[in-house]
Amino acid sequence: MVMAVGRMPMLRIGEWVRFDGDEHQVVALAGTSVRLQSSSEAAQVVLLPFLLAAPDFELVDGPAAPVVEPFGLLDSLPDDVAERARWWQRQVVEVMTGLPSAAEPGSLPQPGFDPASSTLAQREQAKAEELTVAGRPVSACTVRRMRVRYAEQGLWGLVDQRATRRVVPKSGVDVWA
């Protein structure tokens, strides 16, 4: 069973999904691969991240997948803040799928990141042990928080929100009478 946090859909064997212009039944889950059989009896295997990211993906009689914010929002941020969000995205994708986002087809997960042999909590802990940010260790709690934010808000959820606050200039008026 594949489960996601927040508003992300839950995907189980036997569920029906809309994908690629047709309805498909999930007939098998193995690691990050999902075997689908369409209503017209055509079978295919799809990588889970590809399936979940498809614009037309939705569970039949279930909640729709959240819309990922457009990347154009990052254009208004300082370059270092946008790059930091993209860096977190690479880390979170590996925790969620077991593979780095730029992995070649057929790549195998690193030890500790294989969804078939480790729990999500174990993968979060493995990622925390791997990371150090600004000279400080990262906790599994931080990795989990970033994963949940990514599941709920997409890339925008990984942006340091302090960079999005606008400074309101003071009017310079003395309020003491």
Tab-separated table of C-alpha atoms in Angstrom:
chain	number	residue	atom	x	y	z
A	1	MET	CA	0.000	0.000	0.000
A	2	VAL	CA	1.255	3.493	-0.822
A	3	MET	CA	0.174	6.195	1.592
A	4	ALA	CA	0.879	9.874	1.541
A	5	VAL	CA	0.351	12.548	4.133
A	6	GLY	CA	-1.944	15.548	4.038
A	7	ARG	CA	-4.203	15.932	1.019
A	8	MET	CA	-2.268	13.456	-1.111
A	9	PRO	CA	-4.310	10.470	-2.246
A	10	MET	CA	-3.910	6.980	-0.832
A	11	LEU	CA	-3.231	4.377	-3.447
A	12	ARG	CA	-4.085	0.716	-2.809
A	13	ILE	CA	-4.428	-2.424	-4.874
A	14	GLY	CA	-7.932	-2.547	-6.295
A	15	GLU	CA	-8.352	1.252	-6.436
A	16	TRP	CA	-9.461	2.837	-9.695
A	17	VAL	CA	-7.607	5.895	-10.980
A	18	ARG	CA	-7.946	8.263	-13.907
A	19	PHE	CA	-4.678	8.617	-15.758
A	20	ASP	CA	-3.585	9.200	-19.323
A	21	GLY	CA	-7.141	9.784	-20.511
A	22	ASP	CA	-8.557	6.489	-19.234
A	23	GLU	CA	-9.636	4.740	-16.042
A	24	HIS	CA	-7.253	2.116	-14.667
A	25	GLN	CA	-7.334	-0.319	-11.784
A	26	VAL	CA	-4.245	-0.650	-9.589
A	27	VAL	CA	-3.426	-4.356	-9.797
A	28	ALA	CA	0.039	-4.401	-8.176
A	29	LEU	CA	2.428	-2.179	-6.208
A	30	ALA	CA	6.147	-2.979	-6.052
A	31	GLY	CA	8.568	-0.419	-4.652
A	32	THR	CA	7.957	2.705	-6.697
A	33	SER	CA	6.246	0.862	-9.573
A	34	VAL	CA	2.484	0.706	-10.042
A	35	ARG	CA	0.916	-1.859	-12.386
A	36	LEU	CA	-2.287	-0.569	-13.949
A	37	GLN	CA	-4.921	-2.304	-16.017
A	38	SER	CA	-7.184	-0.020	-18.023
A	39	SER	CA	-10.905	-0.463	-18.427
A	40	SER	CA	-10.098	-1.656	-21.985
A	41	GLU	CA	-7.872	-4.444	-20.504
A	42	ALA	CA	-4.557	-2.801	-21.523
A	43	ALA	CA	-1.831	-3.229	-18.863
A	44	GLN	CA	1.094	-0.948	-18.082
A	45	VAL	CA	3.648	-0.297	-15.359
A	46	VAL	CA	4.158	3.312	-14.268
A	47	LEU	CA	6.537	4.837	-11.740
A	48	LEU	CA	4.558	6.128	-8.760
A	49	PRO	CA	6.015	9.691	-8.837
A	50	PHE	CA	5.159	9.940	-12.552
A	51	LEU	CA	1.621	8.713	-11.908
A	52	LEU	CA	1.007	11.063	-8.966
A	53	ALA	CA	2.461	14.038	-10.849
A	54	ALA	CA	0.375	13.492	-13.987
A	55	PRO	CA	-1.930	16.484	-14.548
A	56	ASP	CA	-4.979	14.279	-15.089
A	57	PHE	CA	-4.310	11.851	-12.205
A	58	GLU	CA	-7.089	11.372	-9.684
A	59	LEU	CA	-8.604	8.591	-7.648
A	60	VAL	CA	-11.998	7.577	-8.966
A	61	ASP	CA	-14.458	8.459	-6.185
A	62	GLY	CA	-11.567	9.877	-4.173
A	63	PRO	CA	-9.933	13.238	-3.526
A	64	ALA	CA	-8.018	14.819	-6.371
A	65	ALA	CA	-4.273	15.201	-6.066
A	66	PRO	CA	-3.215	18.690	-5.000
A	67	VAL	CA	-2.100	21.123	-7.630
A	68	VAL	CA	1.589	21.932	-7.412
A	69	GLU	CA	2.229	25.643	-7.430
A	70	PRO	CA	3.757	26.934	-10.670
A	71	PHE	CA	7.503	27.410	-10.644
A	72	GLY	CA	7.044	31.069	-11.629
A	73	LEU	CA	6.373	31.882	-7.970
A	74	LEU	CA	10.040	31.271	-7.261
A	75	ASP	CA	11.035	34.043	-9.672
A	76	SER	CA	10.077	36.649	-7.083
A	77	LEU	CA	12.433	35.169	-4.476
A	78	PRO	CA	16.145	35.739	-3.955
A	79	ASP	CA	18.175	33.126	-5.865
A	80	ASP	CA	19.562	31.523	-2.704
A	81	VAL	CA	16.051	31.035	-1.254
A	82	ALA	CA	14.739	29.454	-4.475
A	83	GLU	CA	17.786	27.187	-4.751
A	84	ARG	CA	17.356	26.118	-1.129
A	85	ALA	CA	13.728	25.093	-1.853
A	86	ARG	CA	14.870	23.113	-4.895
A	87	TRP	CA	17.593	21.461	-2.760
A	88	TRP	CA	14.974	20.405	-0.194
A	89	GLN	CA	12.790	19.098	-3.031
A	90	ARG	CA	15.587	16.767	-4.150
A	91	GLN	CA	15.982	15.473	-0.589
A	92	VAL	CA	12.231	14.974	-0.026
A	93	VAL	CA	11.697	13.228	-3.377
A	94	GLU	CA	14.365	10.688	-2.438
A	95	VAL	CA	12.665	10.065	0.920
A	96	MET	CA	9.247	9.654	-0.717
A	97	THR	CA	10.224	7.542	-3.734
A	98	GLY	CA	13.538	5.977	-2.743
A	99	LEU	CA	15.309	7.505	-5.736
A	100	PRO	CA	16.904	10.900	-6.348
A	101	SER	CA	14.833	13.075	-8.680
A	102	ALA	CA	17.483	12.846	-11.433
A	103	ALA	CA	17.843	9.044	-11.237
A	104	GLU	CA	18.204	7.152	-14.491
A	105	PRO	CA	15.426	4.687	-15.359
A	106	GLY	CA	16.157	1.331	-13.768
A	107	SER	CA	18.225	2.852	-10.953
A	108	LEU	CA	18.073	1.160	-7.583
A	109	PRO	CA	17.555	3.033	-4.314
A	110	GLN	CA	20.521	3.609	-2.021
A	111	PRO	CA	20.605	1.471	1.125
A	112	GLY	CA	18.089	2.813	3.622
A	113	PHE	CA	15.898	4.496	0.985
A	114	ASP	CA	14.178	1.521	-0.667
A	115	PRO	CA	10.396	1.791	-0.021
A	116	ALA	CA	10.136	-1.989	-0.425
A	117	SER	CA	12.427	-2.668	2.537
A	118	SER	CA	12.176	0.429	4.749
A	119	THR	CA	9.363	2.428	6.298
A	120	LEU	CA	8.837	6.100	5.627
A	121	ALA	CA	10.072	6.899	9.141
A	122	GLN	CA	13.245	4.873	8.500
A	123	ARG	CA	13.854	6.723	5.240
A	124	GLU	CA	13.324	10.072	7.000
A	125	GLN	CA	15.861	9.040	9.649
A	126	ALA	CA	18.343	7.887	6.978
A	127	LYS	CA	18.004	11.229	5.176
A	128	ALA	CA	18.455	13.137	8.446
A	129	GLU	CA	21.656	11.230	9.163
A	130	GLU	CA	22.899	12.076	5.668
A	131	LEU	CA	22.199	15.831	5.868
A	132	THR	CA	23.876	18.755	7.501
A	133	VAL	CA	22.497	22.240	6.832
A	134	ALA	CA	24.585	25.359	7.496
A	135	GLY	CA	26.977	23.314	9.606
A	136	ARG	CA	24.177	21.937	11.770
A	137	PRO	CA	22.728	18.413	11.728
A	138	VAL	CA	19.185	17.953	10.453
A	139	SER	CA	16.700	15.973	12.533
A	140	ALA	CA	14.269	13.360	11.236
A	141	CYS	CA	11.521	15.678	12.498
A	142	THR	CA	12.749	18.414	10.135
A	143	VAL	CA	12.854	15.987	7.209
A	144	ARG	CA	9.296	14.833	8.058
A	145	ARG	CA	8.058	18.434	8.334
A	146	MET	CA	9.542	19.300	4.943
A	147	ARG	CA	8.078	16.134	3.380
A	148	VAL	CA	4.608	16.974	4.685
A	149	ARG	CA	4.883	20.567	3.486
A	150	TYR	CA	5.942	19.318	0.056
A	151	ALA	CA	3.025	16.864	-0.060
A	152	GLU	CA	0.569	19.618	0.843
A	153	GLN	CA	1.950	22.614	-1.054
A	154	GLY	CA	4.446	21.361	-3.608
A	155	LEU	CA	7.708	23.227	-4.105
A	156	TRP	CA	6.262	26.402	-2.580
A	157	GLY	CA	5.912	24.599	0.751
A	158	LEU	CA	9.698	24.196	0.886
A	159	VAL	CA	10.353	27.933	0.536
A	160	ASP	CA	11.627	29.709	3.652
A	161	GLN	CA	8.550	31.864	4.199
A	162	ARG	CA	10.574	34.592	5.893
A	163	ALA	CA	11.776	35.541	2.409
A	164	THR	CA	8.185	36.130	1.249
A	165	ARG	CA	7.280	38.660	3.911
A	166	ARG	CA	7.050	42.221	2.741
A	167	VAL	CA	8.536	44.978	4.786
A	168	VAL	CA	6.067	47.789	5.443
A	169	PRO	CA	7.962	51.053	5.672
A	170	LYS	CA	7.187	53.215	8.667
A	171	SER	CA	5.299	56.369	7.918
A	172	GLY	CA	7.619	58.452	10.057
A	173	VAL	CA	4.678	60.042	11.852
A	174	ASP	CA	5.122	60.607	15.557
A	175	VAL	CA	2.161	59.006	17.308
A	176	TRP	CA	2.892	60.724	20.625
A	177	ALA	CA	0.848	63.851	20.935
